[in-house]
Amino acid sequence: MSSVARTDHPYYRDSSYQLFNHLDSLIGKTLSYLEDLPRHPSKFPVVQRSLRQKLKLLRDSWGLLHRYIKPSLDADALHVPLPLLDALDDKLKQVPGCGSFDCVVFQLTAVNYAMLTYNEVNSVANRIARMVKGDDFPKSLSLVGIPYSQSSSFFLNCLIPHEMAHFVYQEVVGSEIKSKVDDILNAYHPATKGTPEEKLLLSQIRGLLNIWVEEIFCDLFAISLVGPAFSFAFAEMTSASLITEESAIGKFFEFGRSHPADVARFYLHLRHLKALGWWRTIERWSCSPLQLLKHCGKVFGQTFLSGEINSDARSVFNIQCFWDVCDWLLEFVKNRVPSSKKDIECFVDQYPVISSYLARAIVPSTIVTDSGMIHPSPAVLINAAYRFVLEDVQELLRNIEGRSESSVADRSWCTERLELWVLKALEDCRLLRISRETR
Amino acid sequence: MGVVCKKEILRRLAARVDDRKQLVVTPLLNRDEVFKVGSDVDSIDLRLGNSFLLPRVPPLPYTFPSPEAASQSHMRVLVPYGKYLVLPAHQTVLGATLEFIKLPMDLCGEVLTKSSVARTFIVVETAPWIHPHYRGCLTLEIANVSNTPVILYPGRSICQLVLMDLNKQRSRQGKLSGTYIAPVYPEAPEFSDPQKELKKIGVPEADFLLPGHNHQRNARANKN
């Protein structure tokens, strides 16, 4: 491991080194364990069988871990949006209870984002650790997968905070939310009554509700961290699937086994953006993700339960229960994550200036406004970049010789340049903050 | 043409983006140090950025200036702040300044190796002139001409920017153009096809000699 994850090149984020070091120590302990095994088979078949089972379990567990080692090694500093991840980490650490959290990024071959649940890595690593007397998996380390195709890009990677939020759900708020889900579910479907079959059905419904609520929590948490940029990235991802899959349009309104209906998610984004105060700022924008949010605000009632859900559960389940949990969840997330008020005020003041910088191909890490020289905050930069690319990118194209507003290739070139400038601005602003704090 | 002093630099840095005299140098870490009384009045120190392009041994025994050269001739490396890059003796690397620079139409500039760095036989620039209206992190062609490897730390001051006033030159602010618009990392050279480029000035295709090809045989083949 140590020979693969070199410390000179390629470089990784500290959290990745934490993962590699842990695996490294686990490898050492596993090798020692294997070396200490008896040289000859035991004459007692029971002992021999037990040992074989242990070895099989050990091999299978390492097999499971191996699925994530190469993708984690591929996510070196050049292949992740480093300044964005640092900014997100800083934001996450400000949330009560998340001060020590670190996020390891790995590359996914699918065009999707994912956070590995506890069972996929932590518990497998801990199972090995128990067998070979190794250390426990670092408790504050989460593993987030991003598509290979996105590696160091900026815009779509604004979906990463949703995956980070899964870890917050798992480690910090999950039990509180689950208990609230139980309370609300009990009001609609009392648990004490009914036959064993009905109780089994209720537990299926509870499972579904918890899955949907976790997804909604992660969406709302991500919006609290980065603002509307998350919704825009989500809209981009959803639109891509609407274009590529015919069946996706129907699924847009469908509550499935693993995800709530997209239309419900967008509707809740809209409500959360209103509650946080972002909506007043963005509601007049003309870009398509905004239109999608507004539209979902009107048609969210047309959702239905997917056919893949057990028909008994479908006939019994009252979807109003989900909306009641979401009402509570909106307030819960708003109170849990530090307020975005200052970021919103700064965004309103600074966007016109930042967009002028971007239109002139200038990195906006230091901007001059009426109040003097300012270094915008990460949330302001992230949302300003998103607004610029959605609404004002033609300003930049007009300023460049030989580039056309109507050319897809030119717009794509512009987007790539913008990503570089915004990531550079995020990096600069972090350096400026650290340098100010250490003085 | 006169060298622009720190006071004027400070005044221009505080100008708004729509001001034609606006100068941008960002991020200015340790800003107070940069502009403190007693610091150099005619230049600003610039720091080394953390992204590098290491020359790669090309697939051919020479670098051929073709459109493919950009992807074949270098390997990108990112060195986080606090870590270092070893530049072996007599080797070169492309780096960039940490600071992003934007010059107005009435200023041009020059990048000079810092004297303390130059005394370790590190040469930072071979194309040191910065044209008016330029924007981007400056690409640094760093060469170690000494006999020992040299350690480079991203974030340390490596060169100086000297700005010059174009006196009464009042050229209009045009559109941005060029191969490298506002780069933030060192970018590999982009070449057009040399055969096509020479054809534009009248060199016949038949006379164009590819490296490693026999000229006379080429000519004979073209004639046939």
mmCIF file with all atom_site columns, C-alpha atoms in Angstrom, chain A residues 125-198:
data_model
loop_
_atom_site.group_PDB
_atom_site.id
_atom_site.type_symbol
_atom_site.label_atom_id
_atom_site.label_alt_id
_atom_site.label_comp_id
_atom_site.label_asym_id
_atom_site.label_entity_id
_atom_site.label_seq_id
_atom_site.pdbx_PDB_ins_code
_atom_site.Cartn_x
_atom_site.Cartn_y
_atom_site.Cartn_z
_atom_site.occupancy
_atom_site.B_iso_or_equiv
_atom_site.pdbx_formal_charge
_atom_site.auth_seq_id
_atom_site.auth_comp_id
_atom_site.auth_asym_id
_atom_site.auth_atom_id
_atom_site.pdbx_PDB_model_num
ATOM 1  C CA . ALA A 1 125 ? -12.416 -3.272  7.793   1.00 0.00 ? 125 ALA A CA 1
ATOM 2  C CA . ASN A 1 126 ? -13.402 -3.714  11.423  1.00 0.00 ? 126 ASN A CA 1
ATOM 3  C CA . ARG A 1 127 ? -14.226 -7.379  10.824  1.00 0.00 ? 127 ARG A CA 1
ATOM 4  C CA . ILE A 1 128 ? -10.700 -7.886  9.509   1.00 0.00 ? 128 ILE A CA 1
ATOM 5  C CA . ALA A 1 129 ? -9.308  -5.831  12.400  1.00 0.00 ? 129 ALA A CA 1
ATOM 6  C CA . ARG A 1 130 ? -11.055 -8.059  14.939  1.00 0.00 ? 130 ARG A CA 1
ATOM 7  C CA . MET A 1 131 ? -9.605  -11.186 13.341  1.00 0.00 ? 131 MET A CA 1
ATOM 8  C CA . VAL A 1 132 ? -6.032  -9.921  13.037  1.00 0.00 ? 132 VAL A CA 1
ATOM 9  C CA . LYS A 1 133 ? -6.051  -7.724  16.178  1.00 0.00 ? 133 LYS A CA 1
ATOM 10 C CA . GLY A 1 134 ? -5.790  -4.493  14.214  1.00 0.00 ? 134 GLY A CA 1
ATOM 11 C CA . ASP A 1 135 ? -7.102  -1.006  14.985  1.00 0.00 ? 135 ASP A CA 1
ATOM 12 C CA . ASP A 1 136 ? -10.676 0.075   14.381  1.00 0.00 ? 136 ASP A CA 1
ATOM 13 C CA . PHE A 1 137 ? -11.533 2.017   11.212  1.00 0.00 ? 137 PHE A CA 1
ATOM 14 C CA . PRO A 1 138 ? -11.156 5.792   11.803  1.00 0.00 ? 138 PRO A CA 1
ATOM 15 C CA . LYS A 1 139 ? -14.560 6.813   13.103  1.00 0.00 ? 139 LYS A CA 1
ATOM 16 C CA . SER A 1 140 ? -14.716 10.230  11.475  1.00 0.00 ? 140 SER A CA 1
ATOM 17 C CA . LEU A 1 141 ? -13.753 9.097   7.968   1.00 0.00 ? 141 LEU A CA 1
ATOM 18 C CA . SER A 1 142 ? -16.389 8.927   5.239   1.00 0.00 ? 142 SER A CA 1
ATOM 19 C CA . LEU A 1 143 ? -15.936 7.629   1.700   1.00 0.00 ? 143 LEU A CA 1
ATOM 20 C CA . VAL A 1 144 ? -17.595 9.523   -1.113  1.00 0.00 ? 144 VAL A CA 1
ATOM 21 C CA . GLY A 1 145 ? -17.569 8.331   -4.713  1.00 0.00 ? 145 GLY A CA 1
ATOM 22 C CA . ILE A 1 146 ? -17.600 10.730  -7.641  1.00 0.00 ? 146 ILE A CA 1
ATOM 23 C CA . PRO A 1 147 ? -17.759 9.780   -11.331 1.00 0.00 ? 147 PRO A CA 1
ATOM 24 C CA . TYR A 1 148 ? -14.417 9.377   -13.128 1.00 0.00 ? 148 TYR A CA 1
ATOM 25 C CA . SER A 1 149 ? -15.811 11.686  -15.794 1.00 0.00 ? 149 SER A CA 1
ATOM 26 C CA . GLN A 1 150 ? -16.152 14.566  -13.339 1.00 0.00 ? 150 GLN A CA 1
ATOM 27 C CA . SER A 1 151 ? -12.780 14.130  -11.574 1.00 0.00 ? 151 SER A CA 1
ATOM 28 C CA . SER A 1 152 ? -11.493 17.689  -11.109 1.00 0.00 ? 152 SER A CA 1
ATOM 29 C CA . SER A 1 153 ? -14.434 19.576  -12.617 1.00 0.00 ? 153 SER A CA 1
ATOM 30 C CA . PHE A 1 154 ? -16.512 22.009  -10.601 1.00 0.00 ? 154 PHE A CA 1
ATOM 31 C CA . PHE A 1 155 ? -20.180 22.354  -11.478 1.00 0.00 ? 155 PHE A CA 1
ATOM 32 C CA . LEU A 1 156 ? -21.573 18.822  -11.203 1.00 0.00 ? 156 LEU A CA 1
ATOM 33 C CA . ASN A 1 157 ? -19.335 18.180  -8.217  1.00 0.00 ? 157 ASN A CA 1
ATOM 34 C CA . CYS A 1 158 ? -21.542 20.575  -6.254  1.00 0.00 ? 158 CYS A CA 1
ATOM 35 C CA . LEU A 1 159 ? -23.479 17.340  -5.604  1.00 0.00 ? 159 LEU A CA 1
ATOM 36 C CA . ILE A 1 160 ? -20.733 16.142  -3.245  1.00 0.00 ? 160 ILE A CA 1
ATOM 37 C CA . PRO A 1 161 ? -22.221 17.809  -0.115  1.00 0.00 ? 161 PRO A CA 1
ATOM 38 C CA . HIS A 1 162 ? -25.278 15.537  -0.490  1.00 0.00 ? 162 HIS A CA 1
ATOM 39 C CA . GLU A 1 163 ? -23.004 12.508  -0.135  1.00 0.00 ? 163 GLU A CA 1
ATOM 40 C CA . MET A 1 164 ? -21.184 14.105  2.798   1.00 0.00 ? 164 MET A CA 1
ATOM 41 C CA . ALA A 1 165 ? -24.589 14.578  4.436   1.00 0.00 ? 165 ALA A CA 1
ATOM 42 C CA . HIS A 1 166 ? -25.214 10.820  4.348   1.00 0.00 ? 166 HIS A CA 1
ATOM 43 C CA . PHE A 1 167 ? -22.291 10.487  6.745   1.00 0.00 ? 167 PHE A CA 1
ATOM 44 C CA . VAL A 1 168 ? -23.760 13.197  8.989   1.00 0.00 ? 168 VAL A CA 1
ATOM 45 C CA . TYR A 1 169 ? -27.051 11.283  8.945   1.00 0.00 ? 169 TYR A CA 1
ATOM 46 C CA . GLN A 1 170 ? -25.300 8.024   9.760   1.00 0.00 ? 170 GLN A CA 1
ATOM 47 C CA . GLU A 1 171 ? -23.091 9.380   12.543  1.00 0.00 ? 171 GLU A CA 1
ATOM 48 C CA . VAL A 1 172 ? -24.906 12.346  14.064  1.00 0.00 ? 172 VAL A CA 1
ATOM 49 C CA . VAL A 1 173 ? -28.588 12.865  13.376  1.00 0.00 ? 173 VAL A CA 1
ATOM 50 C CA . GLY A 1 174 ? -29.889 9.536   12.059  1.00 0.00 ? 174 GLY A CA 1
ATOM 51 C CA . SER A 1 175 ? -31.318 8.236   15.339  1.00 0.00 ? 175 SER A CA 1
ATOM 52 C CA . GLU A 1 176 ? -33.067 11.535  16.116  1.00 0.00 ? 176 GLU A CA 1
ATOM 53 C CA . ILE A 1 177 ? -34.661 11.632  12.667  1.00 0.00 ? 177 ILE A CA 1
ATOM 54 C CA . LYS A 1 178 ? -35.633 7.961   12.767  1.00 0.00 ? 178 LYS A CA 1
ATOM 55 C CA . SER A 1 179 ? -37.348 8.430   16.094  1.00 0.00 ? 179 SER A CA 1
ATOM 56 C CA . LYS A 1 180 ? -39.339 11.346  14.676  1.00 0.00 ? 180 LYS A CA 1
ATOM 57 C CA . VAL A 1 181 ? -40.265 9.224   11.647  1.00 0.00 ? 181 VAL A CA 1
ATOM 58 C CA . ASP A 1 182 ? -41.557 6.566   14.057  1.00 0.00 ? 182 ASP A CA 1
ATOM 59 C CA . ASP A 1 183 ? -43.640 9.109   15.951  1.00 0.00 ? 183 ASP A CA 1
ATOM 60 C CA . ILE A 1 184 ? -45.275 10.455  12.805  1.00 0.00 ? 184 ILE A CA 1
ATOM 61 C CA . LEU A 1 185 ? -45.734 6.996   11.323  1.00 0.00 ? 185 LEU A CA 1
ATOM 62 C CA . ASN A 1 186 ? -47.419 5.853   14.532  1.00 0.00 ? 186 ASN A CA 1
ATOM 63 C CA . ALA A 1 187 ? -49.950 8.637   14.184  1.00 0.00 ? 187 ALA A CA 1
ATOM 64 C CA . TYR A 1 188 ? -51.004 7.287   10.771  1.00 0.00 ? 188 TYR A CA 1
ATOM 65 C CA . HIS A 1 189 ? -50.410 3.574   11.322  1.00 0.00 ? 189 HIS A CA 1
ATOM 66 C CA . PRO A 1 190 ? -50.445 2.693   15.048  1.00 0.00 ? 190 PRO A CA 1
ATOM 67 C CA . ALA A 1 191 ? -47.850 0.000   15.718  1.00 0.00 ? 191 ALA A CA 1
ATOM 68 C CA . THR A 1 192 ? -49.594 -1.641  18.665  1.00 0.00 ? 192 THR A CA 1
ATOM 69 C CA . LYS A 1 193 ? -52.591 -2.771  16.653  1.00 0.00 ? 193 LYS A CA 1
ATOM 70 C CA . GLY A 1 194 ? -52.797 -5.301  13.872  1.00 0.00 ? 194 GLY A CA 1
ATOM 71 C CA . THR A 1 195 ? -51.826 -8.844  12.992  1.00 0.00 ? 195 THR A CA 1
ATOM 72 C CA . PRO A 1 196 ? -48.204 -9.995  12.602  1.00 0.00 ? 196 PRO A CA 1
ATOM 73 C CA . GLU A 1 197 ? -48.619 -9.593  8.825   1.00 0.00 ? 197 GLU A CA 1
ATOM 74 C CA . GLU A 1 198 ? -49.734 -6.006  9.286   1.00 0.00 ? 198 GLU A CA 1
#
